[in-house]
Amino acid sequence: MRIGELAERAGTTTRALRYYESRGLLHACRAENGYRTYDESDLRLIRQIRTLQDFGFDLEETRPFVDCLRAGHPAGDACPASLAVYRRKLGELDALIDQLQGVRAEVGAQLARAEVEASAQVPGGPEPRCELNQEDER
């Protein structure tokens, strides 16, 4: 198949395929007329790359999966190098989750404090002044 058909079937663009080729992830054969030609195995490679990118893997992290498929394995994650990338990515995700949980706890604490302060205000007392509104009054 030619590059346009591969792009359409893989749900990507010809520009992306050329970029993958420039990065050594995709290898095109050249027909006598100079057109790039691809086969079903190339489609599998592109689908593997796209799936991993959808999961947040950067392009270079997909290389071991592509190499594994090229080596003839039925799945791109059947090789030790691919498994190592999965492990590393899980570690990154766990660190991000921990960081987000910390931020969530801080925001929750700020909300609880603000709610207590807001409920403690004396009815009929002076309205709190918003810093943004103070600028308007000058």
mmCIF file of C-alpha atoms in Angstrom:
data_model
loop_
_atom_site.group_PDB
_atom_site.id
_atom_site.type_symbol
_atom_site.label_atom_id
_atom_site.label_comp_id
_atom_site.label_asym_id
_atom_site.label_seq_id
_atom_site.Cartn_x
_atom_site.Cartn_y
_atom_site.Cartn_z
ATOM 1 C CA MET A 1 0.000 0.000 0.000
ATOM 2 C CA ARG A 2 1.126 3.569 -0.523
ATOM 3 C CA ILE A 3 1.673 6.130 2.209
ATOM 4 C CA GLY A 4 -1.776 7.730 1.886
ATOM 5 C CA GLU A 5 -3.550 4.411 2.312
ATOM 6 C CA LEU A 6 -1.361 3.478 5.272
ATOM 7 C CA ALA A 7 -2.085 6.821 6.919
ATOM 8 C CA GLU A 8 -5.816 6.430 6.389
ATOM 9 C CA ARG A 9 -5.916 2.857 7.685
ATOM 10 C CA ALA A 10 -3.772 3.760 10.702
ATOM 11 C CA GLY A 11 -5.780 6.885 11.515
ATOM 12 C CA THR A 12 -2.849 9.259 11.159
ATOM 13 C CA THR A 13 -1.324 11.589 8.589
ATOM 14 C CA THR A 14 1.264 11.092 5.888
ATOM 15 C CA ARG A 15 3.315 13.768 7.627
ATOM 16 C CA ALA A 16 3.395 11.672 10.811
ATOM 17 C CA LEU A 17 4.444 8.604 8.830
ATOM 18 C CA ARG A 18 7.282 10.513 7.204
ATOM 19 C CA TYR A 19 8.339 11.696 10.648
ATOM 20 C CA TYR A 20 8.315 8.122 11.988
ATOM 21 C CA GLU A 21 10.414 7.167 8.994
ATOM 22 C CA SER A 22 12.898 9.987 9.683
ATOM 23 C CA ARG A 23 13.205 8.718 13.273
ATOM 24 C CA GLY A 24 13.901 5.168 12.088
ATOM 25 C CA LEU A 25 10.675 3.686 13.423
ATOM 26 C CA LEU A 26 9.175 2.995 10.018
ATOM 27 C CA HIS A 27 11.005 1.703 6.976
ATOM 28 C CA ALA A 28 9.446 2.152 3.560
ATOM 29 C CA CYS A 29 10.229 0.140 0.497
ATOM 30 C CA ARG A 30 10.449 2.116 -2.716
ATOM 31 C CA ALA A 31 8.556 1.083 -5.814
ATOM 32 C CA GLU A 32 10.151 1.520 -9.251
ATOM 33 C CA ASN A 33 8.354 4.851 -9.580
ATOM 34 C CA GLY A 34 9.914 6.041 -6.295
ATOM 35 C CA TYR A 35 6.731 5.875 -4.236
ATOM 36 C CA ARG A 36 6.926 4.561 -0.701
ATOM 37 C CA THR A 37 5.195 1.218 -0.266
ATOM 38 C CA TYR A 38 4.128 -0.509 2.930
ATOM 39 C CA ASP A 39 2.536 -3.775 4.010
ATOM 40 C CA GLU A 40 0.363 -5.072 6.843
ATOM 41 C CA SER A 41 3.328 -5.384 9.200
ATOM 42 C CA ASP A 42 3.924 -1.638 8.837
ATOM 43 C CA LEU A 43 0.293 -1.039 9.728
ATOM 44 C CA ARG A 44 0.796 -3.107 12.910
ATOM 45 C CA LEU A 45 3.846 -1.000 13.777
ATOM 46 C CA ILE A 46 1.964 2.255 13.333
ATOM 47 C CA ARG A 47 -0.998 1.007 15.351
ATOM 48 C CA GLN A 48 1.390 -0.004 18.153
ATOM 49 C CA ILE A 49 3.046 3.420 18.104
ATOM 50 C CA ARG A 50 -0.299 5.244 18.088
ATOM 51 C CA THR A 51 -1.703 3.150 20.943
ATOM 52 C CA LEU A 52 1.346 3.808 23.099
ATOM 53 C CA GLN A 53 1.256 7.517 22.305
ATOM 54 C CA ASP A 54 -2.424 7.582 23.287
ATOM 55 C CA PHE A 55 -1.297 6.146 26.648
ATOM 56 C CA GLY A 56 1.193 9.015 27.058
ATOM 57 C CA PHE A 57 4.382 7.347 25.837
ATOM 58 C CA ASP A 58 6.696 9.617 23.903
ATOM 59 C CA LEU A 59 7.855 8.531 20.484
ATOM 60 C CA GLU A 60 11.249 7.284 21.612
ATOM 61 C CA GLU A 61 9.622 5.104 24.272
ATOM 62 C CA THR A 62 7.814 3.224 21.491
ATOM 63 C CA ARG A 63 11.060 2.054 19.885
ATOM 64 C CA PRO A 64 11.456 -1.185 21.899
ATOM 65 C CA PHE A 65 7.886 -2.175 21.005
ATOM 66 C CA VAL A 66 8.532 -1.521 17.305
ATOM 67 C CA ASP A 67 11.807 -3.464 17.470
ATOM 68 C CA CYS A 68 9.986 -6.350 19.141
ATOM 69 C CA LEU A 69 7.387 -6.496 16.365
ATOM 70 C CA ARG A 70 10.104 -6.284 13.722
ATOM 71 C CA ALA A 71 11.864 -9.218 15.373
ATOM 72 C CA GLY A 72 8.808 -11.315 14.569
ATOM 73 C CA HIS A 73 7.063 -11.388 17.923
ATOM 74 C CA PRO A 74 3.259 -11.456 17.776
ATOM 75 C CA ALA A 75 2.987 -8.471 20.148
ATOM 76 C CA GLY A 76 5.204 -5.450 20.651
ATOM 77 C CA ASP A 77 5.326 -5.984 24.386
ATOM 78 C CA ALA A 78 6.631 -9.559 24.266
ATOM 79 C CA CYS A 79 10.287 -8.491 24.654
ATOM 80 C CA PRO A 80 12.245 -7.600 27.811
ATOM 81 C CA ALA A 81 13.028 -4.062 26.587
ATOM 82 C CA SER A 82 9.312 -3.357 26.114
ATOM 83 C CA LEU A 83 8.531 -4.659 29.587
ATOM 84 C CA ALA A 84 11.218 -2.349 31.006
ATOM 85 C CA VAL A 85 9.540 0.626 29.319
ATOM 86 C CA TYR A 86 6.182 -0.409 30.821
ATOM 87 C CA ARG A 87 7.769 -0.626 34.285
ATOM 88 C CA ARG A 88 9.429 2.775 33.931
ATOM 89 C CA LYS A 89 6.174 4.364 32.700
ATOM 90 C CA LEU A 90 4.233 2.876 35.620
ATOM 91 C CA GLY A 91 6.775 4.399 37.998
ATOM 92 C CA GLU A 92 6.312 7.794 36.356
ATOM 93 C CA LEU A 93 2.537 7.474 36.553
ATOM 94 C CA ASP A 94 2.675 6.464 40.224
ATOM 95 C CA ALA A 95 4.830 9.524 40.989
ATOM 96 C CA LEU A 96 2.365 11.786 39.172
ATOM 97 C CA ILE A 97 -0.569 10.242 41.012
ATOM 98 C CA ASP A 98 1.199 10.816 44.349
ATOM 99 C CA GLN A 99 1.894 14.425 43.386
ATOM 100 C CA LEU A 100 -1.718 15.006 42.352
ATOM 101 C CA GLN A 101 -3.008 13.429 45.554
ATOM 102 C CA GLY A 102 -0.814 15.846 47.522
ATOM 103 C CA VAL A 103 -2.145 18.814 45.567
ATOM 104 C CA ARG A 104 -5.706 17.551 46.058
ATOM 105 C CA ALA A 105 -5.150 17.298 49.816
ATOM 106 C CA GLU A 106 -3.816 20.871 49.929
ATOM 107 C CA VAL A 107 -6.745 22.221 47.912
ATOM 108 C CA GLY A 108 -9.176 20.314 50.149
ATOM 109 C CA ALA A 109 -7.547 21.797 53.253
ATOM 110 C CA GLN A 110 -7.738 25.299 51.776
ATOM 111 C CA LEU A 111 -11.411 24.783 50.946
ATOM 112 C CA ALA A 112 -12.184 23.554 54.465
ATOM 113 C CA ARG A 113 -10.379 26.559 55.984
ATOM 114 C CA ALA A 114 -12.179 28.977 53.673
ATOM 115 C CA GLU A 115 -15.564 27.428 54.460
ATOM 116 C CA VAL A 116 -14.949 27.758 58.232
ATOM 117 C CA GLU A 117 -13.899 31.383 57.847
ATOM 118 C CA ALA A 118 -16.882 32.166 55.623
ATOM 119 C CA SER A 119 -19.350 30.613 58.082
ATOM 120 C CA ALA A 120 -17.797 32.482 61.015
ATOM 121 C CA GLN A 121 -18.467 35.901 59.537
ATOM 122 C CA VAL A 122 -20.931 38.005 61.507
ATOM 123 C CA PRO A 123 -24.213 38.552 59.654
ATOM 124 C CA GLY A 124 -24.672 42.210 58.768
ATOM 125 C CA GLY A 125 -20.987 42.972 59.191
ATOM 126 C CA PRO A 126 -18.877 44.701 56.578
ATOM 127 C CA GLU A 127 -18.434 42.893 53.312
ATOM 128 C CA PRO A 128 -14.928 41.504 52.792
ATOM 129 C CA ARG A 129 -12.994 43.538 50.272
ATOM 130 C CA CYS A 130 -11.744 41.741 47.234
ATOM 131 C CA GLU A 131 -8.284 42.849 46.141
ATOM 132 C CA LEU A 132 -9.500 43.118 42.561
ATOM 133 C CA ASN A 133 -12.350 45.425 43.614
ATOM 134 C CA GLN A 134 -9.967 47.673 45.591
ATOM 135 C CA GLU A 135 -8.244 48.553 42.313
ATOM 136 C CA ASP A 136 -11.594 49.648 40.875
ATOM 137 C CA GLU A 137 -12.270 51.984 43.798
ATOM 138 C CA ARG A 138 -9.065 53.981 43.353
#
